CSV table of C-alpha atoms in Angstrom, one decimal:
chain,number,residue,atom,x,y,z
A,651,UNK,CA,1.8,-41.6,191.2
A,652,UNK,CA,1.5,-40.0,187.9
A,653,UNK,CA,2.4,-42.2,185.5
A,654,UNK,CA,3.6,-41.6,182.5
A,655,UNK,CA,1.8,-43.9,180.2
A,656,UNK,CA,4.6,-44.6,177.2
A,657,UNK,CA,6.8,-45.6,179.5
A,658,UNK,CA,5.0,-47.9,182.3
A,659,UNK,CA,3.5,-50.4,180.4
A,660,UNK,CA,3.0,-53.3,182.3
A,661,UNK,CA,4.0,-56.5,180.7
A,662,UNK,CA,2.7,-60.0,180.8
A,663,UNK,CA,-1.5,-59.4,181.6
A,664,UNK,CA,-5.0,-60.1,179.6
A,665,UNK,CA,-7.3,-58.0,180.1
A,666,UNK,CA,-10.6,-59.1,180.1
A,667,UNK,CA,-14.6,-57.8,179.1
A,668,UNK,CA,-16.0,-56.1,182.9
A,669,UNK,CA,-12.5,-53.9,182.3
A,670,UNK,CA,-10.1,-55.2,184.8
A,671,UNK,CA,-7.2,-57.1,184.0
A,672,UNK,CA,-5.1,-60.3,184.7
A,673,UNK,CA,-1.3,-59.5,186.0
A,674,UNK,CA,0.0,-62.6,184.7
A,675,UNK,CA,4.2,-61.4,186.5
A,676,UNK,CA,3.9,-64.0,189.0
A,677,UNK,CA,2.0,-66.3,190.7
A,678,UNK,CA,-1.1,-64.5,191.9
A,679,UNK,CA,-2.1,-63.8,189.3
A,680,UNK,CA,-4.3,-61.0,190.8
A,681,UNK,CA,-7.8,-59.6,188.5
A,682,UNK,CA,-7.3,-56.3,189.4
A,683,UNK,CA,-10.9,-54.0,188.3
A,684,UNK,CA,-10.9,-50.7,186.8
A,685,UNK,CA,-8.2,-47.8,189.4
A,686,UNK,CA,-7.8,-50.8,191.1
A,687,UNK,CA,-3.9,-52.5,192.2
A,688,UNK,CA,-2.8,-55.7,192.7
A,689,UNK,CA,-2.0,-57.3,196.4
A,690,UNK,CA,2.0,-55.8,195.3
A,691,UNK,CA,-0.4,-52.6,194.9
A,692,UNK,CA,2.7,-51.9,191.9
A,693,UNK,CA,0.2,-52.6,189.1
A,694,UNK,CA,-2.3,-50.1,188.2
A,695,UNK,CA,-5.4,-50.8,185.8
A,696,UNK,CA,-6.3,-47.2,184.7
A,697,UNK,CA,-8.9,-47.4,182.2
A,698,UNK,CA,-8.5,-51.6,181.2
A,699,UNK,CA,-5.2,-51.6,180.8
A,700,UNK,CA,-2.5,-52.2,183.8
A,701,UNK,CA,0.9,-49.9,184.4
A,702,UNK,CA,3.4,-50.5,186.7
A,703,UNK,CA,4.1,-47.8,189.3
A,704,UNK,CA,7.4,-47.8,190.6
A,705,UNK,CA,9.7,-48.6,186.6
A,706,UNK,CA,12.6,-47.2,187.4
A,707,UNK,CA,12.3,-46.6,191.3
A,708,UNK,CA,15.2,-47.1,192.9
A,709,UNK,CA,14.9,-47.8,196.5
A,710,UNK,CA,18.3,-48.5,197.5
A,711,UNK,CA,21.5,-49.0,195.0
A,712,UNK,CA,24.4,-50.2,196.9
A,713,UNK,CA,28.2,-51.8,195.7
A,714,UNK,CA,28.2,-54.8,197.3
A,715,UNK,CA,30.3,-57.6,197.2
A,716,UNK,CA,28.5,-60.2,195.2
A,717,UNK,CA,29.2,-62.4,198.8
A,718,UNK,CA,26.8,-60.2,200.4
A,719,UNK,CA,23.7,-61.0,198.5
A,720,UNK,CA,24.6,-63.5,199.9
A,721,UNK,CA,25.7,-66.0,196.6
A,722,UNK,CA,29.4,-67.8,197.0
A,723,UNK,CA,30.0,-69.7,194.1
A,724,UNK,CA,29.2,-67.2,191.6
A,725,UNK,CA,32.6,-64.6,190.1
A,726,UNK,CA,33.5,-65.1,194.0
A,727,UNK,CA,35.1,-61.7,195.0
A,728,UNK,CA,33.6,-60.1,192.5
A,729,UNK,CA,31.5,-56.5,193.5
A,730,UNK,CA,27.9,-56.5,192.5
A,731,UNK,CA,25.6,-53.6,191.6
A,732,UNK,CA,22.6,-53.6,193.7
A,733,UNK,CA,18.9,-52.5,193.4
A,734,UNK,CA,15.7,-52.1,194.9
A,735,UNK,CA,12.2,-50.9,194.8
A,736,UNK,CA,8.8,-50.2,196.6
A,737,UNK,CA,7.0,-53.0,197.4
A,738,UNK,CA,7.0,-57.1,197.1
A,739,UNK,CA,4.2,-59.8,196.2
A,740,UNK,CA,5.2,-61.5,199.5
A,741,UNK,CA,3.8,-60.2,202.8
A,742,UNK,CA,6.5,-61.8,205.1
A,743,UNK,CA,5.8,-61.6,208.6
A,744,UNK,CA,9.8,-61.6,209.5
A,745,UNK,CA,10.6,-59.9,205.9
A,746,UNK,CA,13.8,-57.9,207.3
A,747,UNK,CA,13.5,-55.2,204.6
A,748,UNK,CA,9.4,-54.7,205.6
A,749,UNK,CA,10.3,-50.6,205.7
A,750,UNK,CA,10.6,-51.5,201.2
A,751,UNK,CA,8.6,-54.1,200.4
A,752,UNK,CA,5.4,-53.1,202.7
A,753,UNK,CA,5.5,-49.8,201.3
A,754,UNK,CA,2.6,-49.3,198.3
A,755,UNK,CA,4.2,-48.6,195.2
A,756,UNK,CA,0.6,-46.7,193.7
A,757,UNK,CA,1.1,-44.1,196.5
A,758,UNK,CA,4.8,-42.6,195.7
A,759,UNK,CA,6.2,-40.7,193.8
A,760,UNK,CA,9.3,-40.2,192.5
A,761,UNK,CA,10.6,-38.3,195.9
A,762,UNK,CA,10.2,-41.2,197.9
A,763,UNK,CA,13.0,-43.0,195.7
A,764,UNK,CA,15.6,-42.1,193.3
A,765,UNK,CA,15.0,-42.8,189.3
A,766,UNK,CA,17.5,-44.3,187.8
A,767,UNK,CA,16.8,-45.7,183.6
A,768,UNK,CA,18.1,-49.2,182.4
A,769,UNK,CA,21.1,-47.4,180.6
A,770,UNK,CA,21.7,-45.4,183.2
A,771,UNK,CA,21.3,-48.1,186.4
A,772,UNK,CA,24.2,-50.0,184.1
A,773,UNK,CA,26.5,-47.4,183.7
A,774,UNK,CA,26.9,-46.8,187.4
A,775,UNK,CA,27.5,-51.3,187.4
A,776,UNK,CA,30.4,-50.8,184.9
A,777,UNK,CA,31.5,-47.0,186.4
A,778,UNK,CA,31.7,-48.3,190.0
A,779,UNK,CA,34.2,-51.8,187.9
A,780,UNK,CA,31.0,-54.3,188.7
A,781,UNK,CA,31.2,-57.9,187.1
A,782,UNK,CA,27.3,-57.6,187.7
A,783,UNK,CA,24.2,-56.3,188.6
A,784,UNK,CA,21.5,-57.6,190.8
A,785,UNK,CA,17.8,-56.8,191.6
A,786,UNK,CA,17.1,-57.4,195.4
A,787,UNK,CA,16.4,-56.0,198.6
A,788,UNK,CA,12.9,-57.0,197.9
A,789,UNK,CA,11.2,-59.2,195.1
A,790,UNK,CA,12.4,-58.4,191.7
A,791,UNK,CA,9.8,-60.2,189.8
A,792,UNK,CA,7.1,-56.7,190.6
A,793,UNK,CA,9.5,-54.6,188.5
A,794,UNK,CA,9.5,-56.9,186.0
A,795,UNK,CA,9.8,-54.5,183.4
A,796,UNK,CA,12.4,-52.2,184.8
A,797,UNK,CA,14.7,-55.5,184.8
A,798,UNK,CA,14.2,-56.8,182.1
A,799,UNK,CA,15.2,-53.9,180.1
A,800,UNK,CA,18.5,-53.6,182.7
A,801,UNK,CA,18.5,-57.2,182.3
A,802,UNK,CA,18.3,-57.2,178.6
A,803,UNK,CA,21.9,-53.6,178.6
A,804,UNK,CA,23.6,-55.4,181.1
A,805,UNK,CA,24.2,-58.4,179.3
A,806,UNK,CA,24.7,-56.4,175.9
A,807,UNK,CA,28.4,-55.1,177.6
A,808,UNK,CA,29.0,-57.9,179.7
A,809,UNK,CA,28.0,-57.1,182.6
A,810,UNK,CA,26.0,-60.8,184.1
A,811,UNK,CA,22.9,-60.4,186.3
A,812,UNK,CA,21.7,-61.9,189.3
A,813,UNK,CA,18.1,-62.2,190.4
A,814,UNK,CA,17.7,-62.6,193.9
A,815,UNK,CA,14.1,-63.6,194.2
A,816,UNK,CA,11.7,-64.8,197.1
A,817,UNK,CA,10.5,-67.8,193.2
A,818,UNK,CA,7.0,-67.0,192.7
A,819,UNK,CA,7.2,-65.5,190.0
A,820,UNK,CA,5.1,-66.4,187.0
A,821,UNK,CA,6.3,-69.0,184.3
A,822,UNK,CA,5.8,-66.6,181.4
A,823,UNK,CA,7.8,-64.2,183.5
A,824,UNK,CA,10.6,-66.9,183.6
A,825,UNK,CA,11.1,-67.5,180.8
A,826,UNK,CA,10.8,-63.0,179.0
A,827,UNK,CA,13.7,-63.0,181.1
A,828,UNK,CA,15.9,-66.5,182.1
A,829,UNK,CA,17.8,-66.2,178.4
A,830,UNK,CA,19.3,-62.7,180.5
A,831,UNK,CA,19.6,-63.9,184.2
A,832,UNK,CA,22.7,-65.8,185.3
A,833,UNK,CA,21.8,-66.3,188.5
A,834,UNK,CA,18.9,-67.2,191.0
A,835,UNK,CA,19.3,-66.5,194.0
A,836,UNK,CA,16.3,-68.6,195.2
A,837,UNK,CA,14.7,-68.7,199.2
A,838,UNK,CA,14.3,-71.9,200.4
A,839,UNK,CA,11.7,-71.1,203.1
A,840,UNK,CA,10.3,-73.7,204.4
A,841,UNK,CA,8.4,-77.2,202.8
A,842,UNK,CA,5.0,-76.7,204.3
A,843,UNK,CA,2.5,-75.0,202.3
A,844,UNK,CA,1.0,-74.5,206.5
A,845,UNK,CA,4.3,-72.1,206.5
A,846,UNK,CA,4.1,-69.7,203.7
A,847,UNK,CA,0.2,-69.3,204.5
A,848,UNK,CA,-0.2,-68.3,208.1
A,849,UNK,CA,3.1,-66.3,207.2
A,850,UNK,CA,3.4,-65.1,204.2
A,851,UNK,CA,-0.1,-65.4,202.6
A,852,UNK,CA,0.0,-67.8,199.9
A,853,UNK,CA,-1.8,-71.0,199.4
A,854,UNK,CA,0.9,-73.4,197.1
A,855,UNK,CA,4.5,-72.8,197.6
A,856,UNK,CA,5.2,-75.6,195.4
A,857,UNK,CA,5.4,-73.2,191.6
A,858,UNK,CA,8.8,-72.1,193.9
A,859,UNK,CA,10.4,-75.1,193.2
A,860,UNK,CA,8.8,-76.0,189.9
A,861,UNK,CA,10.6,-72.1,188.8
A,862,UNK,CA,13.2,-73.0,190.0
A,863,UNK,CA,14.9,-75.9,188.5
A,864,UNK,CA,13.8,-75.1,185.9
A,865,UNK,CA,15.4,-71.9,186.1
A,866,UNK,CA,19.0,-74.2,186.3
A,867,UNK,CA,17.2,-77.4,183.3
A,868,UNK,CA,15.7,-75.0,181.4
A,869,UNK,CA,18.0,-71.1,181.3
A,870,UNK,CA,20.7,-72.5,183.0
A,871,UNK,CA,21.7,-70.4,185.8
A,872,UNK,CA,23.8,-70.9,188.6
A,873,UNK,CA,21.4,-71.3,191.8
A,874,UNK,CA,21.8,-70.6,195.7
A,875,UNK,CA,19.7,-70.7,198.1
A,876,UNK,CA,19.0,-69.7,201.7
A,877,UNK,CA,16.9,-70.8,204.6
A,878,UNK,CA,16.5,-68.5,207.1
A,879,UNK,CA,15.5,-70.7,209.9
A,880,UNK,CA,12.9,-69.3,212.6
A,881,UNK,CA,12.1,-71.0,215.7
A,882,UNK,CA,9.3,-72.2,215.8
A,883,UNK,CA,8.3,-72.9,212.4
A,884,UNK,CA,10.9,-74.6,209.5
A,885,UNK,CA,13.4,-75.7,212.7
A,886,UNK,CA,13.0,-79.1,213.9
A,887,UNK,CA,15.6,-81.7,212.3
A,888,UNK,CA,11.4,-82.9,210.3
A,889,UNK,CA,11.6,-79.1,208.5
A,890,UNK,CA,15.6,-79.0,208.0
A,891,UNK,CA,15.8,-82.6,205.9
A,892,UNK,CA,12.8,-81.5,203.4
A,893,UNK,CA,14.9,-78.6,202.9
A,894,UNK,CA,17.8,-80.1,202.4
A,895,UNK,CA,16.7,-83.4,200.7
A,896,UNK,CA,15.1,-81.3,198.7
A,897,UNK,CA,17.7,-79.8,197.3
A,898,UNK,CA,20.3,-81.8,196.8
A,899,UNK,CA,17.6,-84.0,195.0
A,900,UNK,CA,16.6,-81.0,192.0
A,901,UNK,CA,18.9,-79.1,192.6
A,902,UNK,CA,22.5,-81.3,193.3
A,903,UNK,CA,24.5,-81.5,195.7
A,904,UNK,CA,27.2,-78.9,194.9
A,905,UNK,CA,24.6,-76.8,195.1
A,906,UNK,CA,25.5,-74.2,197.7
A,907,UNK,CA,22.4,-73.4,200.8
A,908,UNK,CA,22.5,-70.4,203.0
A,909,UNK,CA,21.7,-71.0,206.1
A,910,UNK,CA,20.9,-68.2,207.7
A,911,UNK,CA,19.9,-66.8,211.5
A,912,UNK,CA,16.5,-65.1,212.5
A,913,UNK,CA,16.2,-61.5,214.7
A,914,UNK,CA,13.0,-60.1,215.1
A,915,UNK,CA,11.7,-58.0,211.8
A,916,UNK,CA,8.6,-56.6,211.6
A,917,UNK,CA,6.2,-58.5,212.7
A,918,UNK,CA,8.2,-61.2,214.2
A,919,UNK,CA,9.0,-59.6,216.9
A,920,UNK,CA,8.2,-61.6,220.2
A,921,UNK,CA,10.0,-64.3,218.7
A,922,UNK,CA,13.3,-65.1,219.7
A,923,UNK,CA,16.9,-65.0,217.4
A,924,UNK,CA,18.0,-68.9,216.1
A,925,UNK,CA,20.5,-70.2,218.1
A,926,UNK,CA,23.0,-71.6,217.6
A,927,UNK,CA,22.7,-74.5,218.7
A,928,UNK,CA,19.9,-75.0,215.3
A,929,UNK,CA,22.5,-73.8,213.1
A,930,UNK,CA,24.8,-76.6,214.2
A,931,UNK,CA,22.3,-78.9,213.5
A,932,UNK,CA,21.1,-77.2,210.5
A,933,UNK,CA,24.5,-77.7,209.6
A,934,UNK,CA,24.2,-81.2,210.2
A,935,UNK,CA,22.2,-82.1,208.4
A,936,UNK,CA,22.7,-80.6,205.6
A,937,UNK,CA,25.7,-82.3,205.5
A,938,UNK,CA,24.4,-85.7,205.8
A,939,UNK,CA,22.0,-85.4,202.6
A,940,UNK,CA,24.8,-84.8,200.8
A,941,UNK,CA,25.3,-81.0,200.3
A,942,UNK,CA,28.5,-80.4,200.6
A,943,UNK,CA,28.8,-75.8,200.4
A,944,UNK,CA,26.6,-74.6,203.7
A,945,UNK,CA,27.1,-71.4,204.8
A,946,UNK,CA,25.5,-70.2,208.4
A,947,UNK,CA,24.6,-66.4,207.5
A,948,UNK,CA,24.3,-63.4,210.3
A,949,UNK,CA,26.3,-64.4,213.1
A,950,UNK,CA,30.2,-64.1,212.8
A,951,UNK,CA,31.0,-67.9,215.2
A,952,UNK,CA,31.4,-70.5,211.9
A,953,UNK,CA,33.8,-71.2,209.2
A,954,UNK,CA,31.9,-70.7,205.5
A,955,UNK,CA,36.0,-71.3,204.2
A,956,UNK,CA,34.4,-73.0,200.6
A,957,UNK,CA,36.8,-76.4,200.5
A,958,UNK,CA,36.3,-78.9,197.7
A,959,UNK,CA,34.7,-81.3,197.4
A,960,UNK,CA,36.2,-84.4,196.6
A,961,UNK,CA,39.8,-83.5,198.5
A,962,UNK,CA,38.7,-81.0,201.4
A,963,UNK,CA,41.3,-78.8,200.4
A,964,UNK,CA,40.7,-74.6,200.7
A,965,UNK,CA,39.8,-73.2,197.9
A,966,UNK,CA,38.3,-69.8,198.6
A,967,UNK,CA,38.9,-68.1,201.9
A,968,UNK,CA,36.1,-66.5,203.5
A,969,UNK,CA,36.3,-63.2,205.8
A,970,UNK,CA,32.5,-62.3,206.4
A,971,UNK,CA,31.5,-60.7,203.1
A,972,UNK,CA,35.2,-61.0,201.6
A,973,UNK,CA,36.2,-63.5,199.6
A,974,UNK,CA,39.8,-64.7,198.2
A,975,UNK,CA,39.9,-67.4,195.4
A,976,UNK,CA,42.7,-69.5,196.5
A,977,UNK,CA,42.5,-72.6,194.5
A,978,UNK,CA,40.4,-72.7,191.5
A,979,UNK,CA,41.2,-72.5,188.2
A,980,UNK,CA,39.0,-70.0,185.5
A,981,UNK,CA,36.8,-73.9,184.9
A,982,UNK,CA,36.1,-74.8,188.5
A,983,UNK,CA,37.8,-76.7,189.0
A,984,UNK,CA,40.2,-78.0,192.1
A,985,UNK,CA,43.8,-76.4,192.2
A,986,UNK,CA,45.1,-78.9,193.3
A,987,UNK,CA,43.0,-82.6,192.3
A,988,UNK,CA,41.0,-80.7,189.1
A,989,UNK,CA,37.2,-82.2,191.0
A,990,UNK,CA,34.0,-79.9,189.7
A,991,UNK,CA,33.2,-77.4,192.4
A,992,UNK,CA,30.8,-76.0,191.5
A,993,UNK,CA,32.0,-72.7,191.0
A,994,UNK,CA,31.8,-70.4,188.5
A,995,UNK,CA,35.0,-67.6,188.5
A,996,UNK,CA,34.9,-66.7,184.8
């Protein structure tokens, strides 16, 4: 892809004497040789300087219920303008969006997607009466410069911001984007490094946990977590206990945990869908660990309404991705007993 260097300069990198450049946007911290690209294939070293190949290149744009992210407890029942690009810093063998996540960003042209400037993206969100804008479908950290520019404009116009992420962003990038991001919707796929090594090709998943805590504690982002439960990989009692216990102890019992049903995708077509009994077990284990808001995704047979953690009255009526707030005050407290629910309504 021919890049306009005045527009696509990559941020957060270190140049080395041998002409290589170390990218500091995610925790892979690729050291990229001249004319090479990083693991995500969206950052290229040209003449000893680093450039993004996907700035403003949109693979998908849609107006969604915010619940589809899934984000259930931040502005429930509102619309979210969703944007995705090409590529990813993960190579999940079970990726549901593998067609765009596996794409080689260094080979793409404007013909492969739609070019949207940050200003245009926010204007579209406003035109569509969206209360928020999200970067989703693939990992938003890989088009960090674009997301940051969009988020700054969104904040200026009162549009909330949602970062739908695998959590492997670098601390430097998280700190740069932290002041402009309202929601950190993060995948906690497992607490096992073996899982991440074999299915995702990263060696250490601890930075994901550290970033999630930092997003909550330092940047005061609303946190929601997702685990795609894959038969034979992260579905044992021990796996589910470890994940839900970590969420409860480090993020708080009011943090939503979305346990989603796996379906065969990408390189894992031979794995069957998650049994309903496993999802029932996951909800029971999470409840036993103290989590108050557990939702089961990719299946319609579960009760995914929101109930007050104190009086147990229904406070959000939910039909798949559509939500009706029926018992929460604007300050997030239950309309029946005044307990804090953890839901952000305004």
